[in-house]
């Protein structure tokens, strides 16, 4: 099982980016999916999560600007980021709680991270 993130890049303040993260491999079921970020010298912290049923949770600093969504048929989670600001600059990591085939318990899987840089 692996997660592949994409969509990061360089954008000016006020701009938008859409991140994608696709899970692949021997997957029986995916429960929660989400995004974390890690800025230089900072700990990794939550951006947004989404359940398999579509319930969402956001960090306060992104409410109203970022939208998380998922396509269960494609095992993919997205993060639409609007009105980006320089303080949103970070490496963004996706994760998913996945039951691989043959396993009774889920495990957390992480993507490789994608850099988002917002210039002022």
mmCIF file with all atom_site columns, N, CA and C in Angstrom, residues 6 15-18 22 27 39 54 56 58 61 63 74 80 86 96-98 103 110 112 117 120:
data_model
loop_
_atom_site.group_PDB
_atom_site.id
_atom_site.type_symbol
_atom_site.label_atom_id
_atom_site.label_alt_id
_atom_site.label_comp_id
_atom_site.label_asym_id
_atom_site.label_entity_id
_atom_site.label_seq_id
_atom_site.pdbx_PDB_ins_code
_atom_site.Cartn_x
_atom_site.Cartn_y
_atom_site.Cartn_z
_atom_site.occupancy
_atom_site.B_iso_or_equiv
_atom_site.pdbx_formal_charge
_atom_site.auth_seq_id
_atom_site.auth_comp_id
_atom_site.auth_asym_id
_atom_site.auth_atom_id
_atom_site.pdbx_PDB_model_num
ATOM 1  N N  . UNK A 1 6   ? 0.392   14.832 -4.915 1.00 0.00 ? 6   UNK A N  1
ATOM 2  C CA . UNK A 1 6   ? 0.800   15.712 -6.001 1.00 0.00 ? 6   UNK A CA 1
ATOM 3  C C  . UNK A 1 6   ? 0.038   17.023 -5.914 1.00 0.00 ? 6   UNK A C  1
ATOM 4  N N  . UNK A 1 15  ? -3.584  33.314 -4.239 1.00 0.00 ? 15  UNK A N  1
ATOM 5  C CA . UNK A 1 15  ? -3.804  32.300 -5.249 1.00 0.00 ? 15  UNK A CA 1
ATOM 6  C C  . UNK A 1 15  ? -4.355  31.011 -4.682 1.00 0.00 ? 15  UNK A C  1
ATOM 7  N N  . UNK A 1 16  ? -4.488  30.016 -5.557 1.00 0.00 ? 16  UNK A N  1
ATOM 8  C CA . UNK A 1 16  ? -5.076  28.729 -5.194 1.00 0.00 ? 16  UNK A CA 1
ATOM 9  C C  . UNK A 1 16  ? -4.218  27.575 -5.697 1.00 0.00 ? 16  UNK A C  1
ATOM 10 N N  . UNK A 1 17  ? -4.315  26.483 -4.992 1.00 0.00 ? 17  UNK A N  1
ATOM 11 C CA . UNK A 1 17  ? -3.714  25.217 -5.410 1.00 0.00 ? 17  UNK A CA 1
ATOM 12 C C  . UNK A 1 17  ? -4.655  24.092 -5.006 1.00 0.00 ? 17  UNK A C  1
ATOM 13 N N  . UNK A 1 18  ? -4.586  22.986 -5.750 1.00 0.00 ? 18  UNK A N  1
ATOM 14 C CA . UNK A 1 18  ? -5.358  21.800 -5.380 1.00 0.00 ? 18  UNK A CA 1
ATOM 15 C C  . UNK A 1 18  ? -4.403  20.623 -5.273 1.00 0.00 ? 18  UNK A C  1
ATOM 16 N N  . UNK A 1 22  ? -3.439  9.875  -3.969 1.00 0.00 ? 22  UNK A N  1
ATOM 17 C CA . UNK A 1 22  ? -4.059  8.627  -4.372 1.00 0.00 ? 22  UNK A CA 1
ATOM 18 C C  . UNK A 1 22  ? -3.429  7.455  -3.636 1.00 0.00 ? 22  UNK A C  1
ATOM 19 N N  . UNK A 1 27  ? -5.730  -2.894 -1.149 1.00 0.00 ? 27  UNK A N  1
ATOM 20 C CA . UNK A 1 27  ? -6.565  -2.160 -0.204 1.00 0.00 ? 27  UNK A CA 1
ATOM 21 C C  . UNK A 1 27  ? -7.944  -2.794 -0.108 1.00 0.00 ? 27  UNK A C  1
ATOM 22 N N  . UNK A 1 39  ? 5.712   23.034 8.553  1.00 0.00 ? 39  UNK A N  1
ATOM 23 C CA . UNK A 1 39  ? 6.522   24.175 8.154  1.00 0.00 ? 39  UNK A CA 1
ATOM 24 C C  . UNK A 1 39  ? 7.939   24.002 8.699  1.00 0.00 ? 39  UNK A C  1
ATOM 25 N N  . UNK A 1 54  ? -17.864 11.169 4.332  1.00 0.00 ? 54  UNK A N  1
ATOM 26 C CA . UNK A 1 54  ? -17.818 12.547 3.876  1.00 0.00 ? 54  UNK A CA 1
ATOM 27 C C  . UNK A 1 54  ? -17.857 13.604 4.951  1.00 0.00 ? 54  UNK A C  1
ATOM 28 N N  . UNK A 1 56  ? -16.355 16.115 7.532  1.00 0.00 ? 56  UNK A N  1
ATOM 29 C CA . UNK A 1 56  ? -15.079 16.812 7.476  1.00 0.00 ? 56  UNK A CA 1
ATOM 30 C C  . UNK A 1 56  ? -14.751 17.518 8.780  1.00 0.00 ? 56  UNK A C  1
ATOM 31 N N  . UNK A 1 58  ? -11.771 20.609 10.096 1.00 0.00 ? 58  UNK A N  1
ATOM 32 C CA . UNK A 1 58  ? -10.736 21.530 9.640  1.00 0.00 ? 58  UNK A CA 1
ATOM 33 C C  . UNK A 1 58  ? -10.038 22.200 10.815 1.00 0.00 ? 58  UNK A C  1
ATOM 34 N N  . UNK A 1 61  ? -7.510  27.679 11.306 1.00 0.00 ? 61  UNK A N  1
ATOM 35 C CA . UNK A 1 61  ? -6.869  28.670 10.440 1.00 0.00 ? 61  UNK A CA 1
ATOM 36 C C  . UNK A 1 61  ? -7.161  28.450 8.950  1.00 0.00 ? 61  UNK A C  1
ATOM 37 N N  . UNK A 1 63  ? -10.423 27.230 7.913  1.00 0.00 ? 63  UNK A N  1
ATOM 38 C CA . UNK A 1 63  ? -11.872 27.211 7.713  1.00 0.00 ? 63  UNK A CA 1
ATOM 39 C C  . UNK A 1 63  ? -12.309 28.342 6.792  1.00 0.00 ? 63  UNK A C  1
ATOM 40 N N  . UNK A 1 74  ? -11.861 6.132  -6.456 1.00 0.00 ? 74  UNK A N  1
ATOM 41 C CA . UNK A 1 74  ? -10.473 6.301  -6.892 1.00 0.00 ? 74  UNK A CA 1
ATOM 42 C C  . UNK A 1 74  ? -9.484  6.250  -5.736 1.00 0.00 ? 74  UNK A C  1
ATOM 43 N N  . UNK A 1 80  ? -8.470  21.439 -1.742 1.00 0.00 ? 80  UNK A N  1
ATOM 44 C CA . UNK A 1 80  ? -8.545  22.684 -2.495 1.00 0.00 ? 80  UNK A CA 1
ATOM 45 C C  . UNK A 1 80  ? -8.181  23.824 -1.562 1.00 0.00 ? 80  UNK A C  1
ATOM 46 N N  . UNK A 1 86  ? 1.352   33.604 2.730  1.00 0.00 ? 86  UNK A N  1
ATOM 47 C CA . UNK A 1 86  ? 2.716   33.110 2.968  1.00 0.00 ? 86  UNK A CA 1
ATOM 48 C C  . UNK A 1 86  ? 2.830   32.173 4.174  1.00 0.00 ? 86  UNK A C  1
ATOM 49 N N  . UNK A 1 96  ? -3.905  8.219  5.313  1.00 0.00 ? 96  UNK A N  1
ATOM 50 C CA . UNK A 1 96  ? -5.138  7.452  5.228  1.00 0.00 ? 96  UNK A CA 1
ATOM 51 C C  . UNK A 1 96  ? -5.081  6.288  6.204  1.00 0.00 ? 96  UNK A C  1
ATOM 52 N N  . UNK A 1 97  ? -6.218  6.002  6.819  1.00 0.00 ? 97  UNK A N  1
ATOM 53 C CA . UNK A 1 97  ? -6.372  4.819  7.671  1.00 0.00 ? 97  UNK A CA 1
ATOM 54 C C  . UNK A 1 97  ? -6.858  3.686  6.774  1.00 0.00 ? 97  UNK A C  1
ATOM 55 N N  . UNK A 1 98  ? -5.991  2.731  6.524  1.00 0.00 ? 98  UNK A N  1
ATOM 56 C CA . UNK A 1 98  ? -6.263  1.712  5.507  1.00 0.00 ? 98  UNK A CA 1
ATOM 57 C C  . UNK A 1 98  ? -6.257  0.309  6.108  1.00 0.00 ? 98  UNK A C  1
ATOM 58 N N  . UNK A 1 103 ? -5.953  -8.020 6.610  1.00 0.00 ? 103 UNK A N  1
ATOM 59 C CA . UNK A 1 103 ? -5.639  -7.443 7.907  1.00 0.00 ? 103 UNK A CA 1
ATOM 60 C C  . UNK A 1 103 ? -6.945  -7.095 8.646  1.00 0.00 ? 103 UNK A C  1
ATOM 61 N N  . UNK A 1 110 ? 1.166   7.179  5.060  1.00 0.00 ? 110 UNK A N  1
ATOM 62 C CA . UNK A 1 110 ? 1.475   8.570  4.767  1.00 0.00 ? 110 UNK A CA 1
ATOM 63 C C  . UNK A 1 110 ? 2.040   8.710  3.364  1.00 0.00 ? 110 UNK A C  1
ATOM 64 N N  . UNK A 1 112 ? 4.343   11.061 0.578  1.00 0.00 ? 112 UNK A N  1
ATOM 65 C CA . UNK A 1 112 ? 5.723   11.518 0.655  1.00 0.00 ? 112 UNK A CA 1
ATOM 66 C C  . UNK A 1 112 ? 5.834   13.011 0.931  1.00 0.00 ? 112 UNK A C  1
ATOM 67 N N  . UNK A 1 117 ? 4.549   26.538 -1.576 1.00 0.00 ? 117 UNK A N  1
ATOM 68 C CA . UNK A 1 117 ? 5.236   27.788 -1.261 1.00 0.00 ? 117 UNK A CA 1
ATOM 69 C C  . UNK A 1 117 ? 4.390   28.954 -1.746 1.00 0.00 ? 117 UNK A C  1
ATOM 70 N N  . UNK A 1 120 ? 4.849   36.399 -1.161 1.00 0.00 ? 120 UNK A N  1
ATOM 71 C CA . UNK A 1 120 ? 4.093   37.623 -0.820 1.00 0.00 ? 120 UNK A CA 1
ATOM 72 C C  . UNK A 1 120 ? 4.151   38.650 -1.939 1.00 0.00 ? 120 UNK A C  1
#
